[in-house]
Amino acid sequence: MSSDLRRMSLVPGNSIHLMLRVYRYVLPEVREQLKFWRSKAESIPDLELQKQAIDSMTSKQFHCEGGAVYAAANLPMRHVLIPLIVAFQTISDYLDNLCDRSTSMDPDDFRMLHQSMLDAVDPAEPLHDYYALRQEKEDAGYLNELVKTCQASIRLLPSYSLVADNVRKLVGLYCDLQVYKHIRHELREDALQAWWSKHEASFPAISWNEFAAATGSTLGVFMLFLAASDSQLKPAAVETIHDAYFPYICGLHILLDYLIDQEEDEIGGDLNFCSYYDNMDQTVERIAAIVLEARNKANRLEHPAFHRMIIEGLLALYLSDPKVSKQKQVKQISRELMKGSPLTRLFFFVNSVWIRKTS
């Protein structure tokens, strides 16, 4: 291996190293991938499907950019990881838009749409008729191409067989959440509680809303993709990764997302898992506890500094969002969560500048 390749294969150990890789290598390639998928979306003949495909990339571009940070930990494999992460996240965001702004309220329709995500992470699975239960169907092969891109990329991951079961488990939970949270408002809470009752015994330290939030994150899947890019991966490492990411790092990710969206979700009548805490004091207490547990779990992983940067980056990304400054109580929470972490403050500054420049 050449010295340049060896250097690029090293996992970033500090924030400067990570950010240099992200801005130099990762973000430009993510945007190239999104440009390609946008051109495909613009060719979708059904106007509703076209609108949701384009809107999902416009409003949620940062999901792909954030997820692709994992490719920075193995730059020689970024030609596999970036197309995989972007395609998988694009499916997720597209389907979320289809269900959130849906012409259908049919849980079977939502389940059928999300079969595409299960197929995407299993290269042996044939394609299905994902639009079978809805009126809009003509997408010119857009969703099928996204699925096939994921499958083709996964075939290039040398250790995917070791992570496949855990990936399917996380994707299955994600799909469950998308079905239950998008059904009729009067049914969704009972459905979520019934779902939680099947998993409660396995997660005694968290509440139902925290479990549901954790299932909504794709970070655990992306970390397993990264792990599978290592030909020397050991089975024991896979379980340690799963334990660290689910529910704690994944839960933190989505709870922060809901935290800053509380005001707009209340206005729109949308489900928000932070609203199930008794008050703001409990919200601070629980999110802070999850941050602490996520950090502790990250320290048990190989390359703990990288995973700690993911956690601090999540705090900075969400707490630097302009929405925070407009919500007095959320602003107070952000101050509490940012205490005692110089790394978070560094990310906070960088992301604030980045958001102002690109908004």
Short mmCIF file of C-alpha atoms in Angstrom, two decimals:
data_model
loop_
_atom_site.label_atom_id
_atom_site.label_comp_id
_atom_site.label_asym_id
_atom_site.label_seq_id
_atom_site.Cartn_x
_atom_site.Cartn_y
_atom_site.Cartn_z
CA MET A 1 0.00 0.00 0.00
CA SER A 2 1.38 3.44 -0.91
CA SER A 3 1.97 5.99 1.85
CA ASP A 4 -0.83 8.21 0.43
CA LEU A 5 -3.32 5.33 0.44
CA ARG A 6 -2.28 4.31 3.94
CA ARG A 7 -2.79 7.86 5.17
CA MET A 8 -6.22 8.09 3.54
CA SER A 9 -7.31 4.79 5.10
CA LEU A 10 -6.57 6.04 8.62
CA VAL A 11 -9.67 6.98 10.62
CA PRO A 12 -9.67 10.73 11.46
CA GLY A 13 -8.64 11.26 15.07
CA ASN A 14 -9.42 14.96 15.47
CA SER A 15 -11.99 17.45 14.25
CA ILE A 16 -9.64 19.34 11.94
CA HIS A 17 -8.62 16.13 10.18
CA LEU A 18 -12.25 15.07 9.87
CA MET A 19 -13.49 18.40 8.55
CA LEU A 20 -10.68 18.63 5.99
CA ARG A 21 -11.68 15.25 4.60
CA VAL A 22 -15.38 16.11 4.64
CA TYR A 23 -15.00 19.42 2.79
CA ARG A 24 -12.29 18.23 0.39
CA TYR A 25 -13.53 14.76 -0.55
CA VAL A 26 -16.93 13.90 0.86
CA LEU A 27 -19.20 16.89 0.23
CA PRO A 28 -18.20 17.42 -3.44
CA GLU A 29 -18.86 13.75 -4.21
CA VAL A 30 -22.16 13.75 -2.30
CA ARG A 31 -23.31 16.72 -4.36
CA GLU A 32 -22.33 15.00 -7.58
CA GLN A 33 -24.42 12.01 -6.55
CA LEU A 34 -27.38 14.21 -5.64
CA LYS A 35 -27.08 16.06 -8.94
CA PHE A 36 -27.35 12.72 -10.72
CA TRP A 37 -30.42 11.64 -8.72
CA ARG A 38 -32.06 15.03 -9.16
CA SER A 39 -31.74 14.68 -12.94
CA LYS A 40 -33.46 11.29 -12.63
CA ALA A 41 -36.18 12.79 -10.44
CA GLU A 42 -36.85 15.55 -12.95
CA SER A 43 -37.71 12.86 -15.51
CA ILE A 44 -40.41 11.23 -13.36
CA PRO A 45 -43.65 11.41 -15.40
CA ASP A 46 -46.08 11.37 -12.45
CA LEU A 47 -46.12 14.97 -11.23
CA GLU A 48 -46.84 14.10 -7.58
CA LEU A 49 -44.01 11.57 -7.39
CA GLN A 50 -41.72 14.00 -9.21
CA LYS A 51 -42.57 16.80 -6.78
CA GLN A 52 -41.90 14.68 -3.69
CA ALA A 53 -38.66 13.28 -5.11
CA ILE A 54 -37.30 16.75 -5.92
CA ASP A 55 -38.59 18.35 -2.71
CA SER A 56 -36.99 15.63 -0.59
CA MET A 57 -33.57 16.35 -2.10
CA THR A 58 -34.03 20.11 -1.86
CA SER A 59 -35.08 20.28 1.77
CA LYS A 60 -33.12 17.31 3.13
CA GLN A 61 -29.81 17.53 1.28
CA PHE A 62 -28.00 17.81 4.62
CA HIS A 63 -29.19 14.29 5.52
CA CYS A 64 -27.02 12.86 2.75
CA GLU A 65 -24.17 15.22 3.56
CA GLY A 66 -24.25 14.27 7.22
CA GLY A 67 -24.59 10.55 6.61
CA ALA A 68 -21.71 10.51 4.16
CA VAL A 69 -19.35 11.71 6.91
CA TYR A 70 -18.88 8.00 7.59
CA ALA A 71 -17.11 7.69 4.25
CA ALA A 72 -14.44 10.05 5.61
CA ALA A 73 -13.31 7.22 7.89
CA ASN A 74 -12.30 5.05 4.92
CA LEU A 75 -11.51 7.31 1.98
CA PRO A 76 -10.15 4.51 -0.26
CA MET A 77 -13.66 2.98 -0.13
CA ARG A 78 -15.55 6.23 -0.62
CA HIS A 79 -16.35 5.27 -4.22
CA VAL A 80 -18.56 2.54 -2.69
CA LEU A 81 -19.70 4.20 0.54
CA ILE A 82 -20.78 7.60 -0.81
CA PRO A 83 -23.05 6.28 -3.61
CA LEU A 84 -24.48 3.72 -1.16
CA ILE A 85 -25.18 6.20 1.64
CA VAL A 86 -26.60 8.83 -0.73
CA ALA A 87 -28.86 6.36 -2.53
CA PHE A 88 -30.12 4.79 0.70
CA GLN A 89 -30.75 8.15 2.38
CA THR A 90 -32.44 9.44 -0.78
CA ILE A 91 -34.87 6.50 -0.65
CA SER A 92 -35.54 7.27 3.01
CA ASP A 93 -36.19 10.98 2.42
CA TYR A 94 -38.31 10.38 -0.70
CA LEU A 95 -40.53 7.86 1.08
CA ASP A 96 -40.83 10.09 4.13
CA ASN A 97 -42.14 12.85 1.88
CA LEU A 98 -44.51 10.45 0.11
CA CYS A 99 -45.96 9.28 3.43
CA ASP A 100 -45.88 12.65 5.21
CA ARG A 101 -47.61 14.50 2.39
CA SER A 102 -49.46 11.45 1.19
CA THR A 103 -52.52 11.07 -0.95
CA SER A 104 -52.93 7.78 0.96
CA MET A 105 -53.38 6.93 4.64
CA ASP A 106 -53.12 3.20 4.09
CA PRO A 107 -50.55 1.44 6.34
CA ASP A 108 -50.27 -1.37 3.80
CA ASP A 109 -49.29 1.19 1.18
CA PHE A 110 -46.64 2.63 3.51
CA ARG A 111 -45.37 -0.89 4.24
CA MET A 112 -45.14 -1.67 0.52
CA LEU A 113 -43.27 1.54 -0.24
CA HIS A 114 -40.75 0.78 2.50
CA GLN A 115 -40.16 -2.72 1.19
CA SER A 116 -37.77 -0.86 -1.12
CA MET A 117 -35.51 -0.08 1.85
CA LEU A 118 -35.43 -3.71 2.93
CA ASP A 119 -34.65 -4.75 -0.64
CA ALA A 120 -31.95 -2.10 -0.90
CA VAL A 121 -29.90 -3.69 1.91
CA ASP A 122 -30.29 -7.25 0.63
CA PRO A 123 -28.55 -7.81 -2.72
CA ALA A 124 -30.28 -11.17 -3.11
CA GLU A 125 -33.77 -9.66 -3.01
CA PRO A 126 -35.67 -9.10 -6.27
CA LEU A 127 -37.36 -5.77 -6.90
CA HIS A 128 -41.02 -5.47 -5.90
CA ASP A 129 -43.91 -3.33 -7.10
CA TYR A 130 -43.45 -0.65 -4.46
CA TYR A 131 -46.32 1.52 -5.73
CA ALA A 132 -48.80 -1.39 -5.94
CA LEU A 133 -51.18 0.06 -3.34
CA ARG A 134 -51.23 3.70 -4.36
CA GLN A 135 -52.66 5.75 -7.18
CA GLU A 136 -49.35 7.32 -8.28
CA LYS A 137 -47.14 4.72 -9.94
CA GLU A 138 -45.15 6.09 -12.89
CA ASP A 139 -41.69 7.08 -11.71
CA ALA A 140 -39.68 5.98 -14.80
CA GLY A 141 -37.78 3.47 -12.69
CA TYR A 142 -36.51 6.09 -10.18
CA LEU A 143 -37.08 4.06 -7.00
CA ASN A 144 -35.93 0.83 -8.63
CA GLU A 145 -32.68 2.49 -9.70
CA LEU A 146 -32.04 3.73 -6.19
CA VAL A 147 -32.58 0.22 -4.81
CA LYS A 148 -30.32 -1.33 -7.44
CA THR A 149 -27.58 1.22 -6.73
CA CYS A 150 -27.62 0.23 -3.05
CA GLN A 151 -27.54 -3.46 -3.88
CA ALA A 152 -24.66 -3.03 -6.33
CA SER A 153 -22.65 -1.01 -3.80
CA ILE A 154 -23.27 -3.53 -1.02
CA ARG A 155 -21.88 -6.30 -3.20
CA LEU A 156 -18.57 -4.41 -3.15
CA LEU A 157 -18.35 -4.33 0.67
CA PRO A 158 -15.96 -7.15 1.66
CA SER A 159 -17.47 -7.88 5.10
CA TYR A 160 -21.15 -7.21 4.45
CA SER A 161 -22.14 -10.76 5.40
CA LEU A 162 -21.05 -9.98 8.98
CA VAL A 163 -23.28 -6.92 9.33
CA ALA A 164 -26.24 -7.97 7.15
CA ASP A 165 -28.46 -9.25 9.99
CA ASN A 166 -27.93 -6.13 12.10
CA VAL A 167 -28.54 -3.88 9.10
CA ARG A 168 -31.80 -5.66 8.30
CA LYS A 169 -32.86 -5.39 11.93
CA LEU A 170 -32.30 -1.63 12.03
CA VAL A 171 -33.93 -1.08 8.64
CA GLY A 172 -36.89 -3.21 9.69
CA LEU A 173 -37.42 -1.05 12.79
CA TYR A 174 -37.09 2.09 10.69
CA CYS A 175 -39.78 0.82 8.30
CA ASP A 176 -42.08 -0.05 11.22
CA LEU A 177 -41.79 3.48 12.56
CA GLN A 178 -42.57 5.03 9.19
CA VAL A 179 -45.74 2.96 8.93
CA TYR A 180 -47.00 3.66 12.45
CA LYS A 181 -46.19 7.36 12.59
CA HIS A 182 -47.86 8.17 9.26
CA ILE A 183 -51.23 6.50 9.78
CA ARG A 184 -54.32 8.46 10.84
CA HIS A 185 -53.59 10.73 13.80
CA GLU A 186 -56.12 9.07 16.10
CA LEU A 187 -54.54 5.64 15.51
CA ARG A 188 -50.82 6.31 15.52
CA GLU A 189 -50.14 6.61 19.27
CA ASP A 190 -51.89 3.32 20.08
CA ALA A 191 -50.02 1.64 17.22
CA LEU A 192 -46.69 2.99 18.47
CA GLN A 193 -47.42 1.86 22.03
CA ALA A 194 -48.40 -1.64 20.88
CA TRP A 195 -45.18 -1.81 18.85
CA TRP A 196 -43.14 -0.66 21.86
CA SER A 197 -44.69 -3.40 24.01
CA LYS A 198 -42.95 -5.98 21.79
CA HIS A 199 -39.53 -4.39 22.40
CA GLU A 200 -39.82 -2.85 25.88
CA ALA A 201 -38.16 -5.74 27.73
CA SER A 202 -35.00 -5.36 25.63
CA PHE A 203 -34.60 -1.65 26.41
CA PRO A 204 -35.46 -1.09 30.10
CA ALA A 205 -33.38 2.10 30.41
CA ILE A 206 -35.35 4.14 27.85
CA SER A 207 -38.95 5.19 27.31
CA TRP A 208 -41.20 4.38 24.37
CA ASN A 209 -40.74 7.76 22.70
CA GLU A 210 -36.94 7.43 22.97
CA PHE A 211 -37.05 3.96 21.41
CA ALA A 212 -39.26 5.25 18.59
CA ALA A 213 -36.88 8.17 18.01
CA ALA A 214 -33.89 5.82 17.82
CA THR A 215 -35.57 3.70 15.15
CA GLY A 216 -35.91 6.80 12.97
CA SER A 217 -32.15 7.26 12.53
CA THR A 218 -30.13 5.83 9.65
CA LEU A 219 -26.77 6.47 11.37
CA GLY A 220 -26.49 2.94 12.73
CA VAL A 221 -26.98 1.57 9.22
CA PHE A 222 -24.32 3.90 7.82
CA MET A 223 -21.86 2.92 10.54
CA LEU A 224 -22.44 -0.75 9.70
CA PHE A 225 -21.84 0.04 6.01
CA LEU A 226 -18.53 1.61 7.04
CA ALA A 227 -17.64 -1.39 9.19
CA ALA A 228 -18.40 -3.73 6.28
CA SER A 229 -15.91 -1.83 4.11
CA ASP A 230 -13.12 -3.29 6.30
CA SER A 231 -11.98 -6.70 5.07
CA GLN A 232 -10.58 -7.43 8.57
CA LEU A 233 -13.88 -6.84 10.41
CA LYS A 234 -14.50 -9.18 13.36
CA PRO A 235 -17.99 -10.40 14.41
CA ALA A 236 -17.52 -9.12 17.97
CA ALA A 237 -16.98 -5.58 16.66
CA VAL A 238 -20.34 -5.68 14.88
CA GLU A 239 -22.25 -6.30 18.10
CA THR A 240 -20.33 -3.55 19.90
CA ILE A 241 -21.21 -1.11 17.10
CA HIS A 242 -24.89 -2.09 17.19
CA ASP A 243 -25.00 -1.71 20.98
CA ALA A 244 -23.43 1.76 20.85
CA TYR A 245 -25.52 3.12 18.02
CA PHE A 246 -28.85 1.64 18.96
CA PRO A 247 -30.55 3.13 20.85
CA TYR A 248 -28.19 5.81 22.15
CA ILE A 249 -26.37 7.51 19.25
CA CYS A 250 -29.37 6.94 16.96
CA GLY A 251 -31.76 8.15 19.65
CA LEU A 252 -29.76 11.32 20.25
CA HIS A 253 -29.78 12.05 16.52
CA ILE A 254 -33.56 12.02 16.16
CA LEU A 255 -34.41 13.54 19.55
CA LEU A 256 -32.31 16.57 18.63
CA ASP A 257 -34.15 16.77 15.31
CA TYR A 258 -37.49 16.70 17.10
CA LEU A 259 -36.26 19.13 19.76
CA ILE A 260 -35.67 21.94 17.29
CA ASP A 261 -38.87 21.16 15.36
CA GLN A 262 -41.22 21.33 18.34
CA GLU A 263 -42.75 24.69 17.49
CA GLU A 264 -43.48 23.93 13.83
CA ASP A 265 -44.70 20.40 14.64
CA GLU A 266 -47.15 21.78 17.21
CA ILE A 267 -48.50 24.23 14.62
CA GLY A 268 -48.75 21.51 11.97
CA GLY A 269 -50.18 18.84 14.28
CA ASP A 270 -47.26 16.54 13.49
CA LEU A 271 -45.97 13.81 15.77
CA ASN A 272 -43.01 14.96 17.90
CA PHE A 273 -41.33 12.55 20.29
CA CYS A 274 -39.96 15.35 22.49
CA SER A 275 -43.51 16.48 23.26
CA TYR A 276 -44.06 13.32 25.35
CA TYR A 277 -41.73 14.51 28.10
CA ASP A 278 -43.56 16.07 31.05
CA ASN A 279 -41.78 19.41 30.81
CA MET A 280 -38.61 21.12 29.60
CA ASP A 281 -36.68 20.07 32.72
CA GLN A 282 -37.36 16.43 31.94
CA THR A 283 -36.49 17.01 28.28
CA VAL A 284 -33.08 18.42 29.27
CA GLU A 285 -32.52 15.64 31.79
CA ARG A 286 -33.33 12.80 29.39
CA ILE A 287 -31.46 14.15 26.36
CA ALA A 288 -28.44 14.91 28.57
CA ALA A 289 -28.58 11.33 29.93
CA ILE A 290 -28.69 9.97 26.38
CA VAL A 291 -25.72 12.17 25.40
CA LEU A 292 -23.76 10.78 28.35
CA GLU A 293 -24.62 7.19 27.51
CA ALA A 294 -23.82 7.74 23.82
CA ARG A 295 -20.40 9.12 24.77
CA ASN A 296 -19.73 6.21 27.12
CA LYS A 297 -20.72 3.68 24.45
CA ALA A 298 -18.60 5.46 21.84
CA ASN A 299 -15.55 5.11 24.08
CA ARG A 300 -15.87 1.32 23.84
CA LEU A 301 -15.69 1.31 20.05
CA GLU A 302 -12.61 1.04 17.91
CA HIS A 303 -11.49 4.57 16.98
CA PRO A 304 -13.53 6.19 19.79
CA ALA A 305 -12.43 9.71 18.84
CA PHE A 306 -14.22 9.39 15.49
CA HIS A 307 -17.49 8.34 17.12
CA ARG A 308 -17.20 11.06 19.75
CA MET A 309 -16.89 13.56 16.89
CA ILE A 310 -20.09 12.16 15.39
CA ILE A 311 -21.88 12.78 18.69
CA GLU A 312 -20.46 16.28 19.14
CA GLY A 313 -21.20 17.00 15.49
CA LEU A 314 -24.85 16.02 15.99
CA LEU A 315 -25.13 18.38 18.94
CA ALA A 316 -23.49 21.18 16.98
CA LEU A 317 -25.42 20.62 13.75
CA TYR A 318 -28.83 20.68 15.36
CA LEU A 319 -28.14 23.24 18.08
CA SER A 320 -26.66 25.67 15.53
CA ASP A 321 -29.86 25.54 13.49
CA PRO A 322 -31.53 28.97 13.13
CA LYS A 323 -34.74 27.45 14.52
CA VAL A 324 -33.13 27.26 17.98
CA SER A 325 -32.75 31.04 18.36
CA LYS A 326 -36.49 31.48 17.75
CA GLN A 327 -37.54 29.12 20.56
CA LYS A 328 -36.66 30.42 24.02
CA GLN A 329 -36.95 27.09 25.86
CA VAL A 330 -35.07 25.16 23.19
CA LYS A 331 -32.32 27.80 23.33
CA GLN A 332 -32.00 27.20 27.08
CA ILE A 333 -31.74 23.45 26.49
CA SER A 334 -29.05 23.98 23.87
CA ARG A 335 -26.95 25.95 26.36
CA GLU A 336 -27.19 23.10 28.86
CA LEU A 337 -26.24 20.46 26.32
CA MET A 338 -23.29 22.49 24.99
CA LYS A 339 -21.68 22.94 28.43
CA GLY A 340 -18.27 21.44 29.03
CA SER A 341 -17.53 20.42 25.45
CA PRO A 342 -14.99 22.57 23.58
CA LEU A 343 -15.33 20.22 20.60
CA THR A 344 -19.06 20.91 20.42
CA ARG A 345 -18.38 24.64 20.50
CA LEU A 346 -15.93 24.29 17.60
CA PHE A 347 -18.48 22.37 15.54
CA PHE A 348 -21.13 24.89 16.60
CA PHE A 349 -19.09 27.77 15.17
CA VAL A 350 -18.20 25.97 11.92
CA ASN A 351 -21.77 24.83 11.29
CA SER A 352 -23.21 28.25 12.10
CA VAL A 353 -20.93 29.81 9.47
CA TRP A 354 -21.74 27.01 6.99
CA ILE A 355 -25.49 27.40 7.47
CA ARG A 356 -25.32 31.19 6.99
CA LYS A 357 -23.25 30.81 3.81
CA THR A 358 -25.51 28.17 2.21
CA SER A 359 -28.95 29.34 3.34
#
